[in-house]
Every structure is written in C-alpha cells, then in structure tokens.
mmCIF file of C-alpha atoms and ligand atoms in Angstrom:
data_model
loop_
_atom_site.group_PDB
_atom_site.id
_atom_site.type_symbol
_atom_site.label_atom_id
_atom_site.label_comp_id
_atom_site.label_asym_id
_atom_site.label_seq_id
_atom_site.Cartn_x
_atom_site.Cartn_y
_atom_site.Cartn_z
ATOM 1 C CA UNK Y 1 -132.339 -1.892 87.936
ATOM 2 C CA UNK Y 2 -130.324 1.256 86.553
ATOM 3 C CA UNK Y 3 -132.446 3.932 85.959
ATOM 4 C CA UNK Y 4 -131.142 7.370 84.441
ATOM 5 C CA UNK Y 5 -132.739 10.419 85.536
ATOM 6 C CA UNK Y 6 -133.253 13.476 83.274
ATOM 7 C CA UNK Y 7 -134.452 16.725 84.423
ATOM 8 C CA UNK Y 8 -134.850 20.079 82.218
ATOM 9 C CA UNK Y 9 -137.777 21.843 83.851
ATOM 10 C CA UNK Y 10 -136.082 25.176 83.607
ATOM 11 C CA UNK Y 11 -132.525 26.294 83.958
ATOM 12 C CA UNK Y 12 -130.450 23.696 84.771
ATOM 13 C CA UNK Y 13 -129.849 20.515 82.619
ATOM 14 C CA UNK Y 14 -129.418 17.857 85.592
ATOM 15 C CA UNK Y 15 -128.618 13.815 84.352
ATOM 16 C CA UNK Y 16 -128.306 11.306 86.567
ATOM 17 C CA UNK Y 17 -127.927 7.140 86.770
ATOM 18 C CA UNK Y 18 -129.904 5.626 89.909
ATOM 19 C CA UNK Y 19 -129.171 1.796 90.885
ATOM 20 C CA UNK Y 20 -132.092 0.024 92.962
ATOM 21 C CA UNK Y 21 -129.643 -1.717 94.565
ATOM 22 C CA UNK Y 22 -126.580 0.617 94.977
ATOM 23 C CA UNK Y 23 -128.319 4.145 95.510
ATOM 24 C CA UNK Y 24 -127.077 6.694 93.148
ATOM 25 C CA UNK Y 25 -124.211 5.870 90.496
ATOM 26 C CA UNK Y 26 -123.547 9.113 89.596
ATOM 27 C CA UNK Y 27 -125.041 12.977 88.625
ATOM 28 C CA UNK Y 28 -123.912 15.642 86.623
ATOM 29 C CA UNK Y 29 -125.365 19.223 86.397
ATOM 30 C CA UNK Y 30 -125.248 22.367 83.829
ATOM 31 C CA UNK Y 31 -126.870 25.466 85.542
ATOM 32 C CA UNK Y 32 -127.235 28.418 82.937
ATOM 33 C CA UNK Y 33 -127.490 30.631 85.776
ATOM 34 C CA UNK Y 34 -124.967 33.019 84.565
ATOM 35 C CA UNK Y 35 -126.167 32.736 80.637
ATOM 36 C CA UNK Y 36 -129.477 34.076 82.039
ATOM 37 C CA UNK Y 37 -127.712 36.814 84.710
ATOM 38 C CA UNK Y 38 -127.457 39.678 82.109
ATOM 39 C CA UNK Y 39 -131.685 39.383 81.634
ATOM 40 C CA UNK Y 40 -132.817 39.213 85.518
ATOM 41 C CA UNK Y 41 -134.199 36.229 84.789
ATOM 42 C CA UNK Y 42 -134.607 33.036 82.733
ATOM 43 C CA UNK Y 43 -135.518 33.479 79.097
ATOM 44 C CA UNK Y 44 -137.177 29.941 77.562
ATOM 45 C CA UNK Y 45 -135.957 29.898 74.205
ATOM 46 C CA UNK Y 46 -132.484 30.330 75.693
ATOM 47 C CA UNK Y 47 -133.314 27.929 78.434
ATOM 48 C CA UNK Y 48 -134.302 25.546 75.508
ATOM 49 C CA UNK Y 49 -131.034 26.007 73.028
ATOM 50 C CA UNK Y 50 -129.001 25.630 76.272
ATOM 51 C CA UNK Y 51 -130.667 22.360 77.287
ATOM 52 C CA UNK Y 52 -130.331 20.818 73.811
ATOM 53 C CA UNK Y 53 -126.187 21.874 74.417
ATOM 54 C CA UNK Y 54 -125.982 19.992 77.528
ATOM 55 C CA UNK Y 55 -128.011 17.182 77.300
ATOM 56 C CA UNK Y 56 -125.966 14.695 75.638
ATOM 57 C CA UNK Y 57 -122.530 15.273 76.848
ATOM 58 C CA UNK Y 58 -124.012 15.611 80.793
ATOM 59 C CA UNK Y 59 -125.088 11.718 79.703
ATOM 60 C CA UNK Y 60 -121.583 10.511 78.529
ATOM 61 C CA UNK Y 61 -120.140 12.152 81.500
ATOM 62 C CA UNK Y 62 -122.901 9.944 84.068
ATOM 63 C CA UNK Y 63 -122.466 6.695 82.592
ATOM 64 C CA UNK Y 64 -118.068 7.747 82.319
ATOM 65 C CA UNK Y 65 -118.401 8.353 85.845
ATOM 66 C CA UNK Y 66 -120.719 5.182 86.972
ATOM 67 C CA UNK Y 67 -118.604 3.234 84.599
ATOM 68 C CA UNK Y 68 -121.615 2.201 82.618
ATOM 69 C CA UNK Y 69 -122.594 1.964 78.907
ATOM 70 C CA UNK Y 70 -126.203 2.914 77.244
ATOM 71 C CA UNK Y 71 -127.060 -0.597 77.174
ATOM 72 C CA UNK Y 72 -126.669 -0.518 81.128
ATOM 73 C CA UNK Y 73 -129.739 1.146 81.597
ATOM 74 C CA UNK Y 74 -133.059 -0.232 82.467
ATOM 75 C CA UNK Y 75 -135.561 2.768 81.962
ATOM 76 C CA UNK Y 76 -135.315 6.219 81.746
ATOM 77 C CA UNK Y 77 -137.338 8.696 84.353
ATOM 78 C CA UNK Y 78 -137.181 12.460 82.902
ATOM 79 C CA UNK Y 79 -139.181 15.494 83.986
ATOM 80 C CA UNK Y 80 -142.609 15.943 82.387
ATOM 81 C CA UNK Y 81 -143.956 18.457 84.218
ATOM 82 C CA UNK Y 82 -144.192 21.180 85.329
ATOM 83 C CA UNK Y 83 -142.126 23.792 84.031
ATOM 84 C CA UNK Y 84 -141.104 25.790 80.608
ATOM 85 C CA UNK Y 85 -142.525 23.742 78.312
ATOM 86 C CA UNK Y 86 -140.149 24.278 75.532
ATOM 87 C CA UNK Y 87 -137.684 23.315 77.915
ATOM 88 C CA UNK Y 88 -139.304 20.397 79.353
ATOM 89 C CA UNK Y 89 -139.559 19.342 75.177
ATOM 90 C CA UNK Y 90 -135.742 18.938 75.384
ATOM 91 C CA UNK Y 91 -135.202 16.070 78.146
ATOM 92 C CA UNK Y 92 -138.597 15.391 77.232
ATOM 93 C CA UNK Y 93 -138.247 13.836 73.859
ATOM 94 C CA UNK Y 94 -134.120 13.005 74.347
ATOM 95 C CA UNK Y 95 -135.451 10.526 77.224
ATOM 96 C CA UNK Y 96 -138.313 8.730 74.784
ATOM 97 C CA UNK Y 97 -136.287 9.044 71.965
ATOM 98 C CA UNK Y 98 -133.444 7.436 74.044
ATOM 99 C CA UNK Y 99 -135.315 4.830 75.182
ATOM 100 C CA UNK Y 100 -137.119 3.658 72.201
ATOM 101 C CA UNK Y 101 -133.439 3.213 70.732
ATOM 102 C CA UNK Y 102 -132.952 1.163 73.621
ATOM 103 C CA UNK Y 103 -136.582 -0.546 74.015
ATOM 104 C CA UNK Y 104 -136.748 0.002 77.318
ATOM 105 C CA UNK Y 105 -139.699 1.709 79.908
ATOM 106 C CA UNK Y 106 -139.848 5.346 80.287
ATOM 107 C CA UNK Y 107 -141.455 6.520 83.950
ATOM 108 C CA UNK Y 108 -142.716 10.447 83.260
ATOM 109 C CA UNK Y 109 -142.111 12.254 86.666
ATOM 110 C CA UNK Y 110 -143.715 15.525 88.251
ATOM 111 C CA UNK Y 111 -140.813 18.050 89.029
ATOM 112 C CA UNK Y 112 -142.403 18.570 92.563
ATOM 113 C CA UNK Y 113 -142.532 14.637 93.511
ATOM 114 C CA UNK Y 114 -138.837 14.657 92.399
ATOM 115 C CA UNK Y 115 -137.673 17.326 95.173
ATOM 116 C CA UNK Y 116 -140.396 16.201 97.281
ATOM 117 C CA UNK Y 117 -138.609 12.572 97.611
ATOM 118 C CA UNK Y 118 -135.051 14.409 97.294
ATOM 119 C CA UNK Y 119 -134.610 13.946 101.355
ATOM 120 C CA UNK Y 120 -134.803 9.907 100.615
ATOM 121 C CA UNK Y 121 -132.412 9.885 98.879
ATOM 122 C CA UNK Y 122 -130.053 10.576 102.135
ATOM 123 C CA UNK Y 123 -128.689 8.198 104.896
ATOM 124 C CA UNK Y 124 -131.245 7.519 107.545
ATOM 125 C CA UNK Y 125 -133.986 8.571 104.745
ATOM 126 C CA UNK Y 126 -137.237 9.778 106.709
ATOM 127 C CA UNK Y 127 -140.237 7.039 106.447
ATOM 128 C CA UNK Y 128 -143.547 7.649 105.625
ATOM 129 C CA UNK Y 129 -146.550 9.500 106.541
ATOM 130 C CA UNK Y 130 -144.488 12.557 106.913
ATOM 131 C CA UNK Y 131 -145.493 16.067 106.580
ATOM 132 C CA UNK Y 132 -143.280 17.971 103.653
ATOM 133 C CA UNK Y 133 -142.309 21.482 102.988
ATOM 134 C CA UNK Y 134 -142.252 22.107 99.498
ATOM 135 C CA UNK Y 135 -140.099 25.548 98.760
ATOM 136 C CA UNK Y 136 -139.475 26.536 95.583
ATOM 137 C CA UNK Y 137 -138.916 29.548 92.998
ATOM 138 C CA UNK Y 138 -142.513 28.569 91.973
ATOM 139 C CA UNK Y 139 -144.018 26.568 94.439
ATOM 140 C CA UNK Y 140 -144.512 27.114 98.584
ATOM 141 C CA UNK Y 141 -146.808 24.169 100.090
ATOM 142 C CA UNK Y 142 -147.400 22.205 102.691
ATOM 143 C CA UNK Y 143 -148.051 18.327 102.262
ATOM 144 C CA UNK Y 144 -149.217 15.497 103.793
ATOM 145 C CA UNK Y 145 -147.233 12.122 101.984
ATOM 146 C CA UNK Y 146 -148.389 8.518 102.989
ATOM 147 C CA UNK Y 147 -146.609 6.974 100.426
ATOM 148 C CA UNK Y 148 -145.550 7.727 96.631
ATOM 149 C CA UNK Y 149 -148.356 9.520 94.826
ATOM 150 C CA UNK Y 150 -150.159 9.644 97.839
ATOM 151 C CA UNK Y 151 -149.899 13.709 98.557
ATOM 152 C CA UNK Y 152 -152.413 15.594 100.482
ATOM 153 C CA UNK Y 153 -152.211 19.353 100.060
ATOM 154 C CA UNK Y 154 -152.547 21.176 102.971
ATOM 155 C CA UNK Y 155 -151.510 24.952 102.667
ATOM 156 C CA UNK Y 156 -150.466 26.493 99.689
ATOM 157 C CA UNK Y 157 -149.372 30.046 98.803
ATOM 158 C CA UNK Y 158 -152.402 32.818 98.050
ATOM 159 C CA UNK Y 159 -149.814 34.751 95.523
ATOM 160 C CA UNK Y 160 -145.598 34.765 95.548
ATOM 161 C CA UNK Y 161 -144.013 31.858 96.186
ATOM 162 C CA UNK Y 162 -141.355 31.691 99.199
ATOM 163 C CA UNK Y 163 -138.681 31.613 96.422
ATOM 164 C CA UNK Y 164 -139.941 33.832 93.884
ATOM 165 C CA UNK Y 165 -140.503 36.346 96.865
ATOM 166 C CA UNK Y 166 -136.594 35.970 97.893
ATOM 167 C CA UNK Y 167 -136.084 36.645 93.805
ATOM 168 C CA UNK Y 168 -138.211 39.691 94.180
ATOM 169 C CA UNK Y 169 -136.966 41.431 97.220
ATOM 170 C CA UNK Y 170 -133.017 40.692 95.801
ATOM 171 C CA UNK Y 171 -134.211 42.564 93.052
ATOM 172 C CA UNK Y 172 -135.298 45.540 94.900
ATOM 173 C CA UNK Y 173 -132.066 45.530 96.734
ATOM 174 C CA UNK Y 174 -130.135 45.438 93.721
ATOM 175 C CA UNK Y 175 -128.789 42.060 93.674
ATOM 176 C CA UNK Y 176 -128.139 39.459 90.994
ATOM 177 C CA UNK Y 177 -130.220 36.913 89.991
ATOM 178 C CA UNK Y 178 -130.945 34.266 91.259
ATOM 179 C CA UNK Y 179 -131.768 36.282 94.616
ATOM 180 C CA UNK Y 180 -132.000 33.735 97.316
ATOM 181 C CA UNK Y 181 -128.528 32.717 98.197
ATOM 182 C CA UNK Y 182 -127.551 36.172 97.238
ATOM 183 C CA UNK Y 183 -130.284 37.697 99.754
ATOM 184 C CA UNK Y 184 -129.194 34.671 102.501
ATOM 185 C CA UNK Y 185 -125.158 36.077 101.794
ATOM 186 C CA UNK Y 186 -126.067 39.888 102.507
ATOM 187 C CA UNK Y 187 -128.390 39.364 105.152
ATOM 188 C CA UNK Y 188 -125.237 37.430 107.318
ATOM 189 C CA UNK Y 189 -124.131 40.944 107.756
ATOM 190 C CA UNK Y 190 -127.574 42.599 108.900
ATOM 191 C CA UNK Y 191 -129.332 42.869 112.541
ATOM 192 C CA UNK Y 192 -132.486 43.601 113.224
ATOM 193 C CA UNK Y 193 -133.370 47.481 112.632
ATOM 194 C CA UNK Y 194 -136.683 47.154 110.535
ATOM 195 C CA UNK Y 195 -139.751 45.932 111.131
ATOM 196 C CA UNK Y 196 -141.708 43.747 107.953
ATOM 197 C CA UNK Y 197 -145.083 42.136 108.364
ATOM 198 C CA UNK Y 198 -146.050 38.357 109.339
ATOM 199 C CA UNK Y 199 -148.746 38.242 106.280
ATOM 200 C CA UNK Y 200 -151.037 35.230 107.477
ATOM 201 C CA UNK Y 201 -149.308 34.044 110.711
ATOM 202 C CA UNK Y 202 -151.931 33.580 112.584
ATOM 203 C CA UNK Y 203 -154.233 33.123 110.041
ATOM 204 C CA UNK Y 204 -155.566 29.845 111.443
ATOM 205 C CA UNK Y 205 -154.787 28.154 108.005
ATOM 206 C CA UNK Y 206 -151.704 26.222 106.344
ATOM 207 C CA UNK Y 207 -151.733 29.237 103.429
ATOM 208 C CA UNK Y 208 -148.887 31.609 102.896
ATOM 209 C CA UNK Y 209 -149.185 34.840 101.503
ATOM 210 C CA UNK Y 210 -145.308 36.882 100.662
ATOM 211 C CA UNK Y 211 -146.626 39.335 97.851
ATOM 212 C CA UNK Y 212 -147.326 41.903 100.420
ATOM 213 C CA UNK Y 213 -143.683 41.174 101.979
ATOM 214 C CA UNK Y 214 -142.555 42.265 98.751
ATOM 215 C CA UNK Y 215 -143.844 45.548 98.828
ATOM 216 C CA UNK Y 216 -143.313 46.639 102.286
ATOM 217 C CA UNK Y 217 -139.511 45.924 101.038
ATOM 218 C CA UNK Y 218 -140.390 48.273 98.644
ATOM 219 C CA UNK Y 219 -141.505 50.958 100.578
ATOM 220 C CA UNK Y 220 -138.336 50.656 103.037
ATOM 221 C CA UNK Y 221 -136.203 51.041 99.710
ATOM 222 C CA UNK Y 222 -138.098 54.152 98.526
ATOM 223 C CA UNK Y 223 -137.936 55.542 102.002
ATOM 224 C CA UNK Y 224 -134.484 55.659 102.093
ATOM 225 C CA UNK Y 225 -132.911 58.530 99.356
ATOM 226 C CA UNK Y 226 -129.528 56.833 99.982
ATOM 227 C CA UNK Y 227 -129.260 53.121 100.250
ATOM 228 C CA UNK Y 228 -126.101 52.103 101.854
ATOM 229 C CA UNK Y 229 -124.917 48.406 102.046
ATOM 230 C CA UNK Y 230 -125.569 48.064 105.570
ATOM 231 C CA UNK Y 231 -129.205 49.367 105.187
ATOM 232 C CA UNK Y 232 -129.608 46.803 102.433
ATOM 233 C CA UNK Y 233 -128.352 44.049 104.772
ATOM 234 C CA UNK Y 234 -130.488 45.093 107.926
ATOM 235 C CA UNK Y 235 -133.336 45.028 105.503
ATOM 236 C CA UNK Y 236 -132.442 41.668 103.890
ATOM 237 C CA UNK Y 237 -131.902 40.561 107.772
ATOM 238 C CA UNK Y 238 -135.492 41.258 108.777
ATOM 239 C CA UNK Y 239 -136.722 39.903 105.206
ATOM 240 C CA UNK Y 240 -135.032 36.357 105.738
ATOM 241 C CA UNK Y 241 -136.365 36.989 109.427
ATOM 242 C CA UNK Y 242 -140.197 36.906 108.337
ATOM 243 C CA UNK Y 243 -140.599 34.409 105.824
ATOM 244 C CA UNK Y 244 -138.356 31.898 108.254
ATOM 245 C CA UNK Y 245 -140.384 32.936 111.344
ATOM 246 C CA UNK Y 246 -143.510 32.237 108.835
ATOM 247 C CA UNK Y 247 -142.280 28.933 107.029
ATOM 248 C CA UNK Y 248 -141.541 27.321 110.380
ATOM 249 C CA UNK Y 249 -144.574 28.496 112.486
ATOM 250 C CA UNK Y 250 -147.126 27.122 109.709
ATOM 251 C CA UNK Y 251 -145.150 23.658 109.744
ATOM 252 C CA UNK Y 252 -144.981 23.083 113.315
ATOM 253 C CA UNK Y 253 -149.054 23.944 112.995
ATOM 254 C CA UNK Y 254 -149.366 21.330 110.349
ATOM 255 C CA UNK Y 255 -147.174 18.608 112.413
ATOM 256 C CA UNK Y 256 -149.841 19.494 115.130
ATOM 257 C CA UNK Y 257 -153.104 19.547 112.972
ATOM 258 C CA UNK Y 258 -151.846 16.080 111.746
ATOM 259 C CA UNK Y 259 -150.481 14.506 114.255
ATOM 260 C CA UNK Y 260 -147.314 13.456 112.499
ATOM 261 C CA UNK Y 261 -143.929 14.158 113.922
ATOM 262 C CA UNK Y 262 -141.747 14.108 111.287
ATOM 263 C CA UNK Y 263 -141.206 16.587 108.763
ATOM 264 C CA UNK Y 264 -139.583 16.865 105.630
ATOM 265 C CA UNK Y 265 -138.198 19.950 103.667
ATOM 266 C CA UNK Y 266 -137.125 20.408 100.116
ATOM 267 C CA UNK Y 267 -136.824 22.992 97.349
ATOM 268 C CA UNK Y 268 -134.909 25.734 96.972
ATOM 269 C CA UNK Y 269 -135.243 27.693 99.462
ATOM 270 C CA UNK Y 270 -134.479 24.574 101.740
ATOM 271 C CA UNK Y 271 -131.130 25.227 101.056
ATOM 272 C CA UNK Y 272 -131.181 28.619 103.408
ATOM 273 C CA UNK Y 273 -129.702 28.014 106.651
ATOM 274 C CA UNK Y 274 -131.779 30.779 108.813
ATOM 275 C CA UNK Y 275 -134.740 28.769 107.410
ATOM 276 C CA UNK Y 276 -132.554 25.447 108.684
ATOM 277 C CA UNK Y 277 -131.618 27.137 111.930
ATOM 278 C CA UNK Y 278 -135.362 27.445 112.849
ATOM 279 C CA UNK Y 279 -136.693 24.726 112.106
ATOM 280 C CA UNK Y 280 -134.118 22.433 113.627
ATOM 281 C CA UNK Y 281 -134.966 24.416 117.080
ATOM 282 C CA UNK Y 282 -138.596 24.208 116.686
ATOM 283 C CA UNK Y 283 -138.675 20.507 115.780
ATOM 284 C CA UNK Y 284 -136.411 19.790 118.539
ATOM 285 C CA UNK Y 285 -138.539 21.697 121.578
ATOM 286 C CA UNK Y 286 -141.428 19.360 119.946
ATOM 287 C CA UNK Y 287 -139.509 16.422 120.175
ATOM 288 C CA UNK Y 288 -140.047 15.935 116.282
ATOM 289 C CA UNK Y 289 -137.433 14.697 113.284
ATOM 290 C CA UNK Y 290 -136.622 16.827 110.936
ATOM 291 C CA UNK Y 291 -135.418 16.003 107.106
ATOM 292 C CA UNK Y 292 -133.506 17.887 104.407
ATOM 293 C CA UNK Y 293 -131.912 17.060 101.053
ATOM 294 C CA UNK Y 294 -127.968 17.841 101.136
ATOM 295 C CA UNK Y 295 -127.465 21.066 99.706
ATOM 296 C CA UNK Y 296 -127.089 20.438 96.106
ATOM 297 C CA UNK Y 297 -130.584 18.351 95.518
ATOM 298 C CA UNK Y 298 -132.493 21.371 97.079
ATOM 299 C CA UNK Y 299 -132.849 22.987 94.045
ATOM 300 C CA UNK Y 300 -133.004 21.201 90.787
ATOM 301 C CA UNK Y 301 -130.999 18.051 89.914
ATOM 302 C CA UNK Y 302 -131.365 14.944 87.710
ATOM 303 C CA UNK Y 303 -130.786 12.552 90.892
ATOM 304 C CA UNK Y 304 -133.984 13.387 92.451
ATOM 305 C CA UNK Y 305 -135.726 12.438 88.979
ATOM 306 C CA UNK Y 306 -133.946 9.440 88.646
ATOM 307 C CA UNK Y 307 -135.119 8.477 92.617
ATOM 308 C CA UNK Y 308 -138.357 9.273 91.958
ATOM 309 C CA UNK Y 309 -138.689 7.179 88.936
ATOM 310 C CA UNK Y 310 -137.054 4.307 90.068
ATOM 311 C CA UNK Y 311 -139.510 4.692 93.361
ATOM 312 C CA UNK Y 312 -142.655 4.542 90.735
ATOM 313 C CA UNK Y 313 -140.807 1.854 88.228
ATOM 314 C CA UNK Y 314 -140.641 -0.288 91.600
ATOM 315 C CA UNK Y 315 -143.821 -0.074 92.767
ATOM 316 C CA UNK Y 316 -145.253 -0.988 89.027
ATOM 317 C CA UNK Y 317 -142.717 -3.828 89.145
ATOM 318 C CA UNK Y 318 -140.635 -2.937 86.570
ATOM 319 C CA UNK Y 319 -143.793 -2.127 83.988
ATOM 320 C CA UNK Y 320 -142.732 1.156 82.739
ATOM 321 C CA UNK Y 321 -143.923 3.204 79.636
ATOM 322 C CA UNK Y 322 -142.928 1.748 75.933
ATOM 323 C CA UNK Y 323 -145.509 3.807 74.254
ATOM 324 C CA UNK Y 324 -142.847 6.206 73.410
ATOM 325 C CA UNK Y 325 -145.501 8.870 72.213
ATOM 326 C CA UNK Y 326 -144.502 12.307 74.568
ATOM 327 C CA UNK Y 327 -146.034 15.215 75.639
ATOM 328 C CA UNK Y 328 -145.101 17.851 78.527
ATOM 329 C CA UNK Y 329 -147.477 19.156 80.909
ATOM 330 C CA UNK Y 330 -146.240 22.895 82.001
ATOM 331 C CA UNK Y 331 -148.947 22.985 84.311
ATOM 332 C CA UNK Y 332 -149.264 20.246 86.518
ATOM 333 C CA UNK Y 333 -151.228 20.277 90.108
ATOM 334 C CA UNK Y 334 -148.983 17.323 91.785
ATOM 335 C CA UNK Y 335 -152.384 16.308 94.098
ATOM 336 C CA UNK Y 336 -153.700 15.150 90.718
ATOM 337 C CA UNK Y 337 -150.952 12.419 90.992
ATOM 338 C CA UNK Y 338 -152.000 9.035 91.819
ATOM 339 C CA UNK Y 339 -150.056 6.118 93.594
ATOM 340 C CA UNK Y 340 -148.227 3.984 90.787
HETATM 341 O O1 LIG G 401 -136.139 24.294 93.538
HETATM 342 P P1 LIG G 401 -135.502 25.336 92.725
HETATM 343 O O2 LIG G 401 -134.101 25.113 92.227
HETATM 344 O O3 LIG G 401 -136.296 25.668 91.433
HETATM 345 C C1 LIG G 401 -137.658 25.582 91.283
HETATM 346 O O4 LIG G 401 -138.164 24.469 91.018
HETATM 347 O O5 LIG G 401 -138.283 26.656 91.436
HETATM 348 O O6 LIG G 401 -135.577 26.674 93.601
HETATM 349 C C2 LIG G 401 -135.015 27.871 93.177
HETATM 350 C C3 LIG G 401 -135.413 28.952 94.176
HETATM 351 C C4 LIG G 401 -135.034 30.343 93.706
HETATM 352 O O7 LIG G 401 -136.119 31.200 93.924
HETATM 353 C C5 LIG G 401 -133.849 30.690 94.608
HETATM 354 O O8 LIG G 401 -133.707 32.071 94.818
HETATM 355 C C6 LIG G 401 -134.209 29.958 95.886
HETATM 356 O O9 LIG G 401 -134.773 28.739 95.442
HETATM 357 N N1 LIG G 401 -133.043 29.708 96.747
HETATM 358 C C7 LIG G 401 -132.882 30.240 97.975
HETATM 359 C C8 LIG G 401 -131.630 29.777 98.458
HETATM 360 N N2 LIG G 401 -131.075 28.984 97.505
HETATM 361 C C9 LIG G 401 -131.954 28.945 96.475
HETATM 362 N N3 LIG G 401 -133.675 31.046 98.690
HETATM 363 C C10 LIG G 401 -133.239 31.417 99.907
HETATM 364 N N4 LIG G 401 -132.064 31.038 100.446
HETATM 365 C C11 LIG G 401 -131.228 30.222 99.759
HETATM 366 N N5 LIG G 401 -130.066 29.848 100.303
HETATM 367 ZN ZN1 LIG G 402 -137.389 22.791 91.158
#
C-alpha cells in the first residue's frame, strides 16, 4: 500500500509517499523558518498563505522522486491535530479533497503520534512497550507506548515546554529564531561559569517544570551591564547543561518506575546532541537501548505522518476514512487516542 503523508501543523509544509512494503519512497520539506525570522516567531495567517504555496508542488516533487503518479496512491494520512488551526485547514482539506478525487481512505493523524513513531521509521526500529521522550517546541512528556494508540502519559511539563524554553532563553541572549539549534551552536563555545537551577529534579515525579529556568537566564542577563559573546555562551553552556541533566535524569526514573529498558526519543529538541550525549551514557551504565529519529524527522516532517498512517491504515486492514467531511482539532490531548 502507498500511502502519502501530509503534515502542516505549523511552519513547515512536509509531503511524503510511504510504501508498506518498501519503507519510505520519498519526502520533501518547505520550512518558512526564515519568512517568519524578521517577527521572532511564527505568524498563522502567514504560516497558512505559505502552506497553501507549497503544498502542491512539494506533492509533484514526492511522487517525481518515488517515480509514482496520483493514481499510485492508496490513502492519504495528513496532520489533524494539533497545531495552528488555520494551518492545519491547509493539508487538512488538500488531503480530503485529494482523496475524494481519488476515492480512496483518508487516516487523520495526531502530530505527536507522528514524531512519537518517527524512531520506527529507522533500521533496527525499537519494539514495543517502550518508554518515549516526547520534546517539542510545544510539548515535553514522558510516555509509556504498548502499541499504536496505546500511550500512557507519565510526566508532563507544569508550564514551558523543553523547546519553547530553548526558544525563550535564545531570545534573551539575542539570538534568532528558532532558538534551539542556535542556543546548542553558541553553547559549543561555553564552559561552565554559572550556576542555573534543577526546577523539579528530585521532585519524586515524571513532571518538568523550565519556566523558572527562563527567568534565572534572565536575571544573569540583567546582571551583566555588558554582555559579551563569551558570557552569552557560558550562560547558554550551563542552560543546555540543566535541561539535559533534567531530561535524562527523569527518563532513566521512568525506565526504572516501569520496568522497561528501552527508550525512545523524538521531537525537536531530540535533535540536540548534549541532550544525545547524556542519554546515550546513562542508558548505557543501565544496560538499556536507546532510540532516536535521524536528524531531520526530529522536528516536523511529512514522513513521520505518512508512517504513522500507514501504521493505523494497517492495523484497520486497509479500512480507512471515505467520509471526506474534515475538521482540525488545534487542541488535541494524544492520551485521548485510542488503538485503531
Ligand atoms: O518538533 P518540532 O519541530 O516542532 C514542534 O512540534 O514543536 O520542534 C521544534 C523545537 C523548537 O523549539 C526548536 O528550538 C527545538 O525544537 N530544537 C532544538 C534543537 N533543534 C530544534 N532545541 C535544542 N537543540 C536543538 N539542536
Ligand atoms: Zn512537531
């Protein structure tokens, strides 16, 4: 079965063609991170216009690439939920629309499910029950998965997510947006010279808490009159420090509390190698496996979409959605999901 994957949650227009049998065809990506740059952040109605742009010659250039043709594909799996709704409208209605024109099954997919299964989509994919680290620019949990749909939340963030707190912090040290890798790039050159809090460490919970990290960054930036690059970078050092040294400490607690040994990571900020770098030791000493999406399906993509739909269209055998009625859900809790 050929499924095409279409994801337009929020800035980046991903498309992508999934084969049952032969993995992924092919995936192309638009990211209007520099369109949104000059703002600080992403603006929806732009978000929306750009998506519109994108969508339709991102699809030519999939089924170009997988040397396919429209009537190739057996369903289409796009992003529902959650995310800026006027963007999720775009791949939304393209994908019902699409398929309707085609009469074949649409399978709606939760954003979070889609980088939650990202890691699968590797060699050697991890098997289930696994615990997963979700890290995103809106989301920081901690999961139990026994199967598709089957999610148990287990710690989730009490304000900032781990991403949005990266976002936050760049900010305050005067770098572009999106922070993260920016934050990751300047803190390569800084050592340890500051001292942030652990907020919830040793909480005794799976719950994160990075709001307050956020301001004691800011009172280390109005402390100092003149800030020079390489206080910047010992403060982004010591930043990256604390919510790594956090991250890691609360998922080698949940691998305990559940007695699973193998964890997987994905989001965003699963792309940052200190992050990485910690987590590979501390899985190691415990004798545990650990699992990450290659770099370019930690943040969004259209391939993990297409995965994750062709993981629910297989599980339904092949019964998809012909309704072709569509709404988007902006606000989505993904523990609401069931198994297909
Ligand atoms: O998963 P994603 O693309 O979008 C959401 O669904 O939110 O994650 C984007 C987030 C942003 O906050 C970005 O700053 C962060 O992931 N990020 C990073 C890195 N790369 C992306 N944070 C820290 N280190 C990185 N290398
Ligand atoms: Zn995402």
């Amino acid at each position: 079965m050929l499924i095409l994957g279409v994801e337009s949650s929020c800035d980046e227009t991903g498309i992508a063609l999934y084969d049952t049998e032969q993995g992924l065809l092919a995936h192309a990506l638009h990211s209007q991170v520099e369109m949104h740059a000059e703002y600080g952040g992403v603006v929806p109605e732009l978000a929306s216009r750009d998506h519109i742009r994108h969508v339709l010659p991102l699809t030519e250039n999939v089924l170009k690439a997988a040397n396919k043709t429209l009537q190739d594909i057996n369903a289409i799996a796009y992003t529902q939920g959650p995310g800026l709704s006027g963007a999720l409208l775009v791949g939304t209605s393209f994908a019902e629309s699409l398929a309707f024109s085609l009469q074949i099954p649409t399978i709606n997919v939760h954003h979070l499910e889609g980088h939650l299964l990202a890691p699968l989509l590797e060699i050697n994919p991890p098997a289930f029950p696994f615990v997963a680290l979700l890290v995103s620019g809106g989301h920081s949990q901690l999961m139990r998965v026994d199967g598709i749909g089957e999610y148990e939340l287990l710690g989730d963030t009490l304000d900032d997510a781990a991403g949005e707190a990266f976002d936050k912090t760049a900010k305050l040290l005067g770098l572009g947006y999106p922070g993260g890798p920016a934050l990751a790039k300047l803190a390569e050159q800084g050592m340890a010279r500051f001292k942030l809090p652990r907020p919830l460490l040793n909480s005794g919970d799976l719950n994160f808490s990075f709001s307050g990290l956020k301001t004691a960054v800011l009172t280390l930036v109005n402390a100092h009159t003149n800030l020079d690059l390489q206080t910047k970078a010992d403060i982004a050092w010591e930043f990256q420090e604390a919510v790594t040294e956090i991250l890691t400490l609360k998922c080698m607690t949940a691998l305990r509390e559940t007695g699973l040994d193998n964890l997987v990571v994905s989001g965003g900020v699963g792309a940052n190698s200190k992050l990485r770098e910690k987590l590979n030791a501390a899985t190691k000493r415990k004798l545990c496996k650990v699992s990450y999406p290659r770099l370019e399906f930690c943040t969004d993509n259209g391939a993990m979409i297409a995965f994750a739909g062709a993981m629910r269209l297989k599980a339904m055998q092949g019964n998809g959605n012909k309704s072709y009625g569509f709404s988007v859900r902006p606000r989505w809790d993904l523990a609401e999901l069931q198994a297909p």
